[in-house]
Short mmCIF file of C-alpha atoms and ligand atoms in Angstrom, two decimals:
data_model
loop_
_atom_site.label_atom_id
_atom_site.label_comp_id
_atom_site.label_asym_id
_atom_site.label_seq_id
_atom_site.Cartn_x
_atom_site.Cartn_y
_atom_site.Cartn_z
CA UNK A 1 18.64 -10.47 -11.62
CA UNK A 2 18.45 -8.68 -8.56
CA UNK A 3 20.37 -9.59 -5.32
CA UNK A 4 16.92 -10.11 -3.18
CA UNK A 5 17.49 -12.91 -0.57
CA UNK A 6 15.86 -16.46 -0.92
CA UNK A 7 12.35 -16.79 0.38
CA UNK A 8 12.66 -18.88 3.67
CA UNK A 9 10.10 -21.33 3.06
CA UNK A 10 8.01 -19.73 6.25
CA UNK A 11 7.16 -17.00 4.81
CA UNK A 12 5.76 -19.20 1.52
CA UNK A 13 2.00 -19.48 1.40
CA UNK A 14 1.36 -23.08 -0.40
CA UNK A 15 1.28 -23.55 -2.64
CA UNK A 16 3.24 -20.93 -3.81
CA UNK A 17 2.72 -17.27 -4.38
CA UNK A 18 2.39 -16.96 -7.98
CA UNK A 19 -0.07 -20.09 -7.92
CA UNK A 20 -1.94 -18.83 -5.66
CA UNK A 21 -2.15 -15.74 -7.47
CA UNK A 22 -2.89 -17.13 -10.79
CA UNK A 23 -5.33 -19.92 -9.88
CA UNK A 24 -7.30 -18.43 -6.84
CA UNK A 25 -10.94 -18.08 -8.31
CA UNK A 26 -14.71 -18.41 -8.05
CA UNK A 27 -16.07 -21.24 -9.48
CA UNK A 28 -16.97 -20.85 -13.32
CA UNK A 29 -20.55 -20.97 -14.33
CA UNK A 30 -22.16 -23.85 -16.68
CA UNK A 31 -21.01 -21.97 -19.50
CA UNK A 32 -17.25 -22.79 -18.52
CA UNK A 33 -15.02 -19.78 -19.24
CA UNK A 34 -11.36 -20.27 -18.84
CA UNK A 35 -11.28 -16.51 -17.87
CA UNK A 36 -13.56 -15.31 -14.87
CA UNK A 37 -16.33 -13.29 -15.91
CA UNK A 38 -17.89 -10.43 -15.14
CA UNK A 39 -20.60 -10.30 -12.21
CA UNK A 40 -21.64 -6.23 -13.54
CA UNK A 41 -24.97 -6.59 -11.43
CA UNK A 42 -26.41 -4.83 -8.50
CA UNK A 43 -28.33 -7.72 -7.15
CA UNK A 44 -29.32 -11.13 -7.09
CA UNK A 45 -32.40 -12.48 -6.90
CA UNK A 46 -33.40 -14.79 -3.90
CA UNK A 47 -34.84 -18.53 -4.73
CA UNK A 48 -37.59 -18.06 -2.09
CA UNK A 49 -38.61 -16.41 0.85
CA UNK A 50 -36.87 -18.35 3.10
CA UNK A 51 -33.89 -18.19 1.37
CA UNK A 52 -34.03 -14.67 1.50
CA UNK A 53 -34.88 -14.64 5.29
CA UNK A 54 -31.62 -16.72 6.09
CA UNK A 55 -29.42 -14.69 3.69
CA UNK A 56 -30.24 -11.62 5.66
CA UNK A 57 -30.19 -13.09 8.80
CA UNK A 58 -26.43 -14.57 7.72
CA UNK A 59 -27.28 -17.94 8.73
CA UNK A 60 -26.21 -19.30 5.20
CA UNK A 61 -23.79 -17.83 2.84
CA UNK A 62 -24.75 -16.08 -0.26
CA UNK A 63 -24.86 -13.19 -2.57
CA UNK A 64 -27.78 -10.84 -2.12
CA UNK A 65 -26.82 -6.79 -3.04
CA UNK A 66 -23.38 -6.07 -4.67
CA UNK A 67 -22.80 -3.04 -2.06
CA UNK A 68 -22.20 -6.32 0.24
CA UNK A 69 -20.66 -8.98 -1.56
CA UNK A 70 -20.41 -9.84 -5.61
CA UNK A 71 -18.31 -13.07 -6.68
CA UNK A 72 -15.81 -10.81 -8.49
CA UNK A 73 -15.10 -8.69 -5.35
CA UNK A 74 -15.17 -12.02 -3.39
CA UNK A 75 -12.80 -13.52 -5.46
CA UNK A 76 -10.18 -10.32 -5.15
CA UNK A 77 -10.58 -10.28 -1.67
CA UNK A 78 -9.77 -14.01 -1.14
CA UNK A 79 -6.68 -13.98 -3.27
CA UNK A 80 -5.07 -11.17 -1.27
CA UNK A 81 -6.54 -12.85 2.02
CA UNK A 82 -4.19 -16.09 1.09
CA UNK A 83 -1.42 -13.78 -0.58
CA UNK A 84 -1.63 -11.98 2.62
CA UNK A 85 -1.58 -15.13 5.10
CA UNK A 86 -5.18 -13.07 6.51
CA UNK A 87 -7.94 -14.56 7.87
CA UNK A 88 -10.45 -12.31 6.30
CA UNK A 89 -11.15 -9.17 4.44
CA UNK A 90 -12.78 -6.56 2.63
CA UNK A 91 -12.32 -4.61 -0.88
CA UNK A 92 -13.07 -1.01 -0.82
CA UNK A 93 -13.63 1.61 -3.64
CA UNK A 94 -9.87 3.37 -2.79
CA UNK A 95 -7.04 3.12 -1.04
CA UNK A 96 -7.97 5.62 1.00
CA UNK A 97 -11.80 4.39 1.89
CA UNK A 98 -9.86 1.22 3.14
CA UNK A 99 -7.52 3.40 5.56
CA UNK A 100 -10.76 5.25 6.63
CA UNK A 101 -13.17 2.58 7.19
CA UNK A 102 -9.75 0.62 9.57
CA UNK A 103 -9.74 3.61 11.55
CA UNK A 104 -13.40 4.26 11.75
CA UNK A 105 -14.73 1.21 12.38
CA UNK A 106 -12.76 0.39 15.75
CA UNK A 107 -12.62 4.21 17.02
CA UNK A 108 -14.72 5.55 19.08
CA UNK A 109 -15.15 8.87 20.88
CA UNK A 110 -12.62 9.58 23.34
CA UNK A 111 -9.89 7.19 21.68
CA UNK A 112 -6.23 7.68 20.83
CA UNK A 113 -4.35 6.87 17.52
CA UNK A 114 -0.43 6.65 18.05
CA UNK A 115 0.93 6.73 14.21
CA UNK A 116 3.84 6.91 12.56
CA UNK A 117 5.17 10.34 11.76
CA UNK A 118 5.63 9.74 7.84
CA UNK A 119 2.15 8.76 6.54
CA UNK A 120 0.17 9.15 3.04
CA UNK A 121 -0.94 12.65 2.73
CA UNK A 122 -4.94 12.08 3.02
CA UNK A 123 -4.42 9.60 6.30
CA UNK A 124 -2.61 12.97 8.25
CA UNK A 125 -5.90 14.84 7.31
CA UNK A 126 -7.68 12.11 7.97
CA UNK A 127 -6.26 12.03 12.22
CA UNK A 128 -5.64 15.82 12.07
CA UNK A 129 -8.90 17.31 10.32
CA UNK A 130 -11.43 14.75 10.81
CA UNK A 131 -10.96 12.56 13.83
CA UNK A 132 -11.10 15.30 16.17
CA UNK A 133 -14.46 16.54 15.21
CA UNK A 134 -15.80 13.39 16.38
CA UNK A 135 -13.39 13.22 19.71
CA UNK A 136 -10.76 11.09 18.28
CA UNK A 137 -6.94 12.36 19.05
CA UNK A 138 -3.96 11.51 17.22
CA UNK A 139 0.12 11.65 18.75
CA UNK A 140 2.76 11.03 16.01
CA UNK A 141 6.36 9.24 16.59
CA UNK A 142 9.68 9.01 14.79
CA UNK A 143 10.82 5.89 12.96
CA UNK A 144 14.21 6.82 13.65
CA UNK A 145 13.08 6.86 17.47
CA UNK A 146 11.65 3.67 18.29
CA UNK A 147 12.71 3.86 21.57
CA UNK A 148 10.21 7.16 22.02
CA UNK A 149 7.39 4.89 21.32
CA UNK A 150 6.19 3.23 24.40
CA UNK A 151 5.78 6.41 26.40
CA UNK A 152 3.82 8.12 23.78
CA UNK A 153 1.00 4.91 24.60
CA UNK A 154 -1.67 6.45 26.58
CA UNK A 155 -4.62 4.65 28.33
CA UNK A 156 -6.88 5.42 25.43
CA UNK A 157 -4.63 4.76 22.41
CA UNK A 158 -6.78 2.10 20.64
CA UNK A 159 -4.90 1.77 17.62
CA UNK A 160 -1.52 2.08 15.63
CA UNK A 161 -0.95 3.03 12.49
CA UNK A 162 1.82 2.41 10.57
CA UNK A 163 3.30 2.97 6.91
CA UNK A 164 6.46 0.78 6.18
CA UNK A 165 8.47 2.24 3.67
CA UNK A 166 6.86 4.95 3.96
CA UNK A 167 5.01 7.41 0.94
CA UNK A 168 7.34 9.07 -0.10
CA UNK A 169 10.51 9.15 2.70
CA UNK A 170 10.87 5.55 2.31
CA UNK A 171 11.53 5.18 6.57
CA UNK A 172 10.93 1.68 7.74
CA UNK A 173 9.53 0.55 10.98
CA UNK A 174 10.70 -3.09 12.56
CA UNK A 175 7.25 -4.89 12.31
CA UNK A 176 8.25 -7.26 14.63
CA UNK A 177 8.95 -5.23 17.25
CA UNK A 178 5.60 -3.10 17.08
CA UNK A 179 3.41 -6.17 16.96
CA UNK A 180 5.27 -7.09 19.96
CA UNK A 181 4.39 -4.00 21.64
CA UNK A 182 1.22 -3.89 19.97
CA UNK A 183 0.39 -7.21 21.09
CA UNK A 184 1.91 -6.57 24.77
CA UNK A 185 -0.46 -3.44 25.12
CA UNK A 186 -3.95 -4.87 23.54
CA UNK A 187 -4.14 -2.57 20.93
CA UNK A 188 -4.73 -3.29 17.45
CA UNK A 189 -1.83 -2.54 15.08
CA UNK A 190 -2.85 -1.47 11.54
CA UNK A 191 -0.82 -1.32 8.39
CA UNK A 192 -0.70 0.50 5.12
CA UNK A 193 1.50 -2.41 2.98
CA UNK A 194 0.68 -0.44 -0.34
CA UNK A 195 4.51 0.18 -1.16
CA UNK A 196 5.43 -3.07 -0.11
CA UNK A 197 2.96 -5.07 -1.70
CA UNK A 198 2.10 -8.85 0.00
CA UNK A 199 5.02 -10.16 -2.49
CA UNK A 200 7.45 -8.00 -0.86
CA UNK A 201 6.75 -8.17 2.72
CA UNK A 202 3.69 -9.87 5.30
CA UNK A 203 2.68 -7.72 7.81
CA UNK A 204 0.46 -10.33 9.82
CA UNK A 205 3.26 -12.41 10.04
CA UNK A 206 4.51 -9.57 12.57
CA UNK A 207 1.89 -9.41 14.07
CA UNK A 208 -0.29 -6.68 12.18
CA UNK A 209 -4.12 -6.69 13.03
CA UNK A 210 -5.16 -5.68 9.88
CA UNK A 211 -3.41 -4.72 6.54
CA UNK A 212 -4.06 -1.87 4.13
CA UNK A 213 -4.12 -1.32 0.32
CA UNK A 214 -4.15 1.02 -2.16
CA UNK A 215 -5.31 -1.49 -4.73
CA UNK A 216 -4.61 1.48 -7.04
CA UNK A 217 -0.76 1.45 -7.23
CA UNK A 218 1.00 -1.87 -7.33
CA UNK A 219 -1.55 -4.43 -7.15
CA UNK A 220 -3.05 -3.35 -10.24
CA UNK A 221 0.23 -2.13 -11.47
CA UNK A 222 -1.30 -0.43 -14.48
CA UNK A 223 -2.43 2.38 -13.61
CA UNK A 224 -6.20 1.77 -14.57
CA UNK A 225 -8.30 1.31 -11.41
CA UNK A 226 -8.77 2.77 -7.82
CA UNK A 227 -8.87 0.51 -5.11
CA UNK A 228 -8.44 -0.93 -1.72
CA UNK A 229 -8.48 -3.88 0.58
CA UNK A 230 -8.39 -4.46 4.47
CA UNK A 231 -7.37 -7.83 5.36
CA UNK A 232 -6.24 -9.61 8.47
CA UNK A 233 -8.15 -10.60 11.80
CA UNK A 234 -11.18 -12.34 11.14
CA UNK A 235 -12.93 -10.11 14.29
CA UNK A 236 -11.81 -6.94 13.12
CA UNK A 237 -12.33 -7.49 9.64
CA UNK A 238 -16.09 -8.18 10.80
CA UNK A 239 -16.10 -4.81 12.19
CA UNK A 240 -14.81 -3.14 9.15
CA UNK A 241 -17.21 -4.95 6.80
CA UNK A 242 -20.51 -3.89 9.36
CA UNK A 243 -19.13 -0.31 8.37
CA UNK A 244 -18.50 -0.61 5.06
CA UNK A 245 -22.00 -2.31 4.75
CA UNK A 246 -23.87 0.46 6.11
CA UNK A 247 -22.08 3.14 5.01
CA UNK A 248 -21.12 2.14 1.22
CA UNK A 249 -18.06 2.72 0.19
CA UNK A 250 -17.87 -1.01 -1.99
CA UNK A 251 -15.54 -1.54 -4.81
CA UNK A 252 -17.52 -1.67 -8.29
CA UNK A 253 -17.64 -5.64 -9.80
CA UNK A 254 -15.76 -4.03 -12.62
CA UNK A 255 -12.94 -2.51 -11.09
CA UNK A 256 -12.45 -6.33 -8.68
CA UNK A 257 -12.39 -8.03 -12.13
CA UNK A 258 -9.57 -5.65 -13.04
CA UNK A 259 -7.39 -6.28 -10.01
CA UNK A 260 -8.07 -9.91 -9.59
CA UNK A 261 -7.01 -10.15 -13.16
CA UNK A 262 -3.77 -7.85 -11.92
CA UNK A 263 -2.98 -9.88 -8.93
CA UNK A 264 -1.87 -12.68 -11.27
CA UNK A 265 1.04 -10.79 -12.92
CA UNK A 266 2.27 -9.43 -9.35
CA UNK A 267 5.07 -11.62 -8.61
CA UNK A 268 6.53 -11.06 -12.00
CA UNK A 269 5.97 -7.17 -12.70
CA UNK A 270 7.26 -6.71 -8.94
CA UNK A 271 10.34 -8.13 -9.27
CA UNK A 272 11.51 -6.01 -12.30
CA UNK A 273 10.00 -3.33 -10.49
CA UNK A 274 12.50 -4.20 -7.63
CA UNK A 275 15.27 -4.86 -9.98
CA UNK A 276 15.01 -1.85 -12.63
CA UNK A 277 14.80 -0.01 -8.96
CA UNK A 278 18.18 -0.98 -7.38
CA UNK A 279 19.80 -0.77 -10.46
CA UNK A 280 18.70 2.75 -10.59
CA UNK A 281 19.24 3.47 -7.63
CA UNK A 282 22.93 2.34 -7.58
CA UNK A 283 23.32 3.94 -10.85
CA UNK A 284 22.92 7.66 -9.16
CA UNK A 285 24.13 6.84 -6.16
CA UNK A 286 27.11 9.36 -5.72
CA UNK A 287 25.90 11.25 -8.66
CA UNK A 288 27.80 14.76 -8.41
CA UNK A 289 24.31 16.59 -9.63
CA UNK A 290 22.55 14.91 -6.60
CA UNK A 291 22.31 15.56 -2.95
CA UNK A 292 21.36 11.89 -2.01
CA UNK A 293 19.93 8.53 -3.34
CA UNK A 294 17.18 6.86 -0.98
CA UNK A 295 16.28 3.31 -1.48
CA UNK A 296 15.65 0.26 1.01
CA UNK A 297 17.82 -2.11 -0.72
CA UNK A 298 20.56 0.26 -1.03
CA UNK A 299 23.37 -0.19 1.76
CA UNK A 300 23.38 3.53 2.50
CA UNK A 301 19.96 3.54 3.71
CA UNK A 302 19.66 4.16 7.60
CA UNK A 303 17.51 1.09 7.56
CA UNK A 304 18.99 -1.43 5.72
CA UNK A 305 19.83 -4.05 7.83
CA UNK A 306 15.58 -4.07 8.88
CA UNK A 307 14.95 -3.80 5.14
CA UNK A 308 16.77 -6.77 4.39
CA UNK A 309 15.10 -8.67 7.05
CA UNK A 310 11.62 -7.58 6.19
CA UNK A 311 11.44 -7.04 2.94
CA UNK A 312 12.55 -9.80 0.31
CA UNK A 313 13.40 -6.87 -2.14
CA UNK A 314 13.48 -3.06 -2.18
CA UNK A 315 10.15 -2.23 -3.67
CA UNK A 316 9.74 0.07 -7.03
CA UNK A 317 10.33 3.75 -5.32
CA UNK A 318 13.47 5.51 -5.87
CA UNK A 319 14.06 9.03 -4.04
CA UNK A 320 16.42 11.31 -5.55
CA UNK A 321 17.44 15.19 -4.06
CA UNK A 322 18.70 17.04 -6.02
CA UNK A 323 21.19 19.83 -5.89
CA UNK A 324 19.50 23.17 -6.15
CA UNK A 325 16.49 22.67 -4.60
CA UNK A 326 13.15 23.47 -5.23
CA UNK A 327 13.86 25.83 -9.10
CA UNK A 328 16.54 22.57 -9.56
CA UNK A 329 13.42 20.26 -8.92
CA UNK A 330 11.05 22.34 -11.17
CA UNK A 331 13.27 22.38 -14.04
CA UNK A 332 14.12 18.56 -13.71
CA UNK A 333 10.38 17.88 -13.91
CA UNK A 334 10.01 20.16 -17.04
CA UNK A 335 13.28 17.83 -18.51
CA UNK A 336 11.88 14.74 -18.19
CA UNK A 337 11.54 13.18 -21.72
CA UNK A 338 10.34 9.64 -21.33
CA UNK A 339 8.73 9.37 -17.58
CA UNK A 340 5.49 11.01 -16.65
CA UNK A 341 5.12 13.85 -14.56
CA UNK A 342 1.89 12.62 -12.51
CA UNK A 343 1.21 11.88 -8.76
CA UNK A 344 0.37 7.91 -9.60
CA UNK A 345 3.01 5.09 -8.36
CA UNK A 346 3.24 1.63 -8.97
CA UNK A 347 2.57 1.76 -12.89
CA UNK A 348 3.82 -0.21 -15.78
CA UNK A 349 5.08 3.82 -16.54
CA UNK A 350 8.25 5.27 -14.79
CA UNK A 351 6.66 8.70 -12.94
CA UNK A 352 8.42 11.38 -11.63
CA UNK A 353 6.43 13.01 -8.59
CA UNK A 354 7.28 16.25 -6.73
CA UNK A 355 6.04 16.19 -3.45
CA UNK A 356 6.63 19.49 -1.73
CA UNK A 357 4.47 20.67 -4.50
CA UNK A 358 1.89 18.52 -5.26
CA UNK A 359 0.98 15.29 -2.56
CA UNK A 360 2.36 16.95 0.33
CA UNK A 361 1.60 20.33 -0.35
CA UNK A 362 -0.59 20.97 2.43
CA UNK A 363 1.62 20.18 5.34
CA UNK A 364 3.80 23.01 6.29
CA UNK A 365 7.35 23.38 5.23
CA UNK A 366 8.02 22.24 9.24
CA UNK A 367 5.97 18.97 8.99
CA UNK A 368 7.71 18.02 5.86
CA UNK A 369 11.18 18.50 7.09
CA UNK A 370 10.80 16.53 9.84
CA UNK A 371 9.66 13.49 7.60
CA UNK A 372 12.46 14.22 5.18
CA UNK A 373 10.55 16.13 1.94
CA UNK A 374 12.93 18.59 1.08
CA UNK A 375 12.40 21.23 -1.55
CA UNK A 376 14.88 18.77 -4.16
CA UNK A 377 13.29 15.66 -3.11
CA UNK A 378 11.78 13.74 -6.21
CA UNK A 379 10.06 10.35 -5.91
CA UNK A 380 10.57 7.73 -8.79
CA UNK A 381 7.99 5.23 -9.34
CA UNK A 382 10.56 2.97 -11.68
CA UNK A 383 8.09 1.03 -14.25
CA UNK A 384 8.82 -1.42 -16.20
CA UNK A 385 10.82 0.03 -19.51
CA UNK A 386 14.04 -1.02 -19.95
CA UNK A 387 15.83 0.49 -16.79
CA UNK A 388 18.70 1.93 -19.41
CA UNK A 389 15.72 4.31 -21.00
CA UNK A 390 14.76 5.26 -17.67
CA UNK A 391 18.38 5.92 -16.34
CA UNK A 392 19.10 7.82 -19.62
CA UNK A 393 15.93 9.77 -18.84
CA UNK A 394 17.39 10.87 -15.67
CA UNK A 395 20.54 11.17 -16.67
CA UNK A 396 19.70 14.13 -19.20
CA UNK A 397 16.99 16.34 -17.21
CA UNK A 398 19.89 16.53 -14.68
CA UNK A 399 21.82 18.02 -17.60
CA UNK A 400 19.08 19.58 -18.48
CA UNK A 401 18.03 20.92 -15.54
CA UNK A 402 21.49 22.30 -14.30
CA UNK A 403 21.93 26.01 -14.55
C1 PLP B 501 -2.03 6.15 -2.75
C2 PLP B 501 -1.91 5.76 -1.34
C3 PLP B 501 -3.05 5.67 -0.52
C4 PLP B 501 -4.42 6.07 -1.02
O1 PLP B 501 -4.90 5.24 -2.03
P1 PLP B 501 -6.00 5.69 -3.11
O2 PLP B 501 -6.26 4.44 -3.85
O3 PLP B 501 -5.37 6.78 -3.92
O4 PLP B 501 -7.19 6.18 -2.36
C5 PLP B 501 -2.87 5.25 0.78
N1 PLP B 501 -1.65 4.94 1.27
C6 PLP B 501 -0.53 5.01 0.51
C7 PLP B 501 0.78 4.64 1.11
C8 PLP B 501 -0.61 5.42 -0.82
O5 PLP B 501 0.49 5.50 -1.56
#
């Protein structure tokens, strides 16, 4: 078993996680199925025209166009909602349409985004291609800095955005602090919990406006569906889903049943994500071929102590840098017998991902020193196989990969 501490019981959504989990659902049809079925259907049809009057008018509840709302979407979105201790949310068709639509729907022209330095590589293009275009100006901080972040606040900075650990550096930020601030300041604090998952850590507990997901990595877990969710206030969630509404980007009926059907094994695939994880990542740790070991739960990390606090276990990500650098990392990739060489996380599959060449390819060799990507940096995604395949797996592409 891993070492994670107890869950204090605050933190405990009743009933408990994995019931939650398991028995959140919408209410079977006449027909009784034990498992939820399938709502694969673009619209329902309205029982007259008042009905369909008040529908559209939202004075009564009610299913009318699945772009909107379908029961299987519905029933995703509630179980993270109370996984998430969130008063509402939305499902979107990615990850990265549910970081989009948080930032577009409460930006505006002539607004400032303070974000964390080490973010998912789409989100930078998003605040450093996009945004400006339509007048919207981004200012990154340092984790390691904290104390730099106040003054970076400027009149206009609407929103933060934060990653926590972070894709792939693994750098933590202390929630609780920046919802203090957050809160102190009046502006909304948004944040992507995708390595985390809501097993491992609650961001609105801190304080976070609204929450994040890839749906894609962890939640499903398999590897089969894209995905994402916003969840959290209940008046900027209504924000998000006006945007989403009008502008489409709704998660298909098929790929909701998928994840709602994933959410139930989440408690149990993360923690022998988390524990195949540490025990990897004390198993290199020291390793003569390697450079460092990164990992939350590992008492070498610089933020330890905060991910002990705010995290009930590590997480599934391992970084390794190795000795040699970049031809050292390209031959270690070429080695690997067992794990799969793709840019994915959070599958039932160990993956080995290189990001100087591949996700974070496009930031320049400056950006990505300064979040910690070095040329020998490669990310684990520990799966689920017994951890001694994976460690042996490692264990002979740096043999192979030496010299
Ligand atoms: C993968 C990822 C995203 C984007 O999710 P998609 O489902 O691929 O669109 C956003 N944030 C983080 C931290 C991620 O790892």
């Amino acid at each position: 078993m891993s070492d994670a501490p107890e869950r204090d019981s605050e933190r405990e959504p009743e009933p408990a996680f994995e019931t939650l989990a398991i028995r959140t659902q919408v209410p079977t049809s006449p027909e009784r199925e034990h498992a939820v079925p399938l709502y694969l259907t673009s619209s329902f049809v309205f029982e007259s025209a008042e009905q369909a009057r008040a529908l559209f008018a939202d004075e009564i509840p009610g299913n009318i166009y699945s772009r909107y709302s379908n029961p299987n979407v519905d029933e995703l979105v509630e179980k993270l909602c109370r996984l998430e201790g969130a008063e509402d949310g939305i499902a979107t068709a990615s990850g990265m349409a549910a970081v989009f639509v948080s930032l577009a729907a409460l930006l505006a022209s002539g607004d400032h985004v303070l974000a964390c330095r080490s973010l998912f590589g789409s989100t930078i293009q998003i605040l450093n291609r996009l945004f400006p275009r339509w007048g919207i100006s981004s200012t990154y901080a340092d984790t390691g800095a904290p104390e730099t972040w106040p003054s970076l606040i400027q009149p206009n900075t609407k929103l933060i955005f934060v990653e926590t650990p972070s894709n792939p550096g693994l750098d933590m930020i202390d929630l609780e602090w920046l919802g203090r601030l957050a809160r102190e300041r009046g502006i909304a604090l948004v944040v992507d919990n995708c390595f985390a998952t809501p097993y491992l850590q609650r961001p609105v507990r801190y304080g976070a406006d609204l929450v994040v997901h890839s749906a894609t990595k962890f939640l499903d877990g398999q590897g089969r569906t894209l995905g994402g969710a916003i969840v959290g206030r209940k008046d900027l969630v209504a924000e998000c889903r006006f945007f989403a509404r009008h502008t489409g980007p709704a998660m298909s009926a098929f790929n909701a049943w998928v994840l709602s059907k994933s959410l139930e094994t989440l408690a149990v695939r993360m923690d022998r994500h988390c524990d195949n994880a540490l025990r990897l990542a004390r198993h290199f740790e020291g390793h003569a071929e390697l450079e460092s070991v990164r990992y939350p739960f590992l008492e070498s990390h610089p933020q330890h102590a905060l991910a002990r606090r705010q995290m009930t276990q590590g997480g599934g990500i391992v970084v390794l840098v190795l000795k040699g650098g970049l031809e050292r990392a390209r031959r270690f990739l070429d080695s690997v017998k067992l794990m799969s060489h793709s840019p994915n996380l959070g599958d039932t599959r160990s993956i080995v991902t290189h990001p100087t060449s591949t996700t974070h390819s496009k930031l320049t060799e400056e950006e990505r020193r300064r979040v910690g990507i070095v040329p020998g940096l490669i990310r684990i995604s520990v799966g689920l196989e017994r951890v001694d395949d994976i460690i042996a797996d490692v264990e002979q592409a740096l043999v192979a990969s030496g010299t």
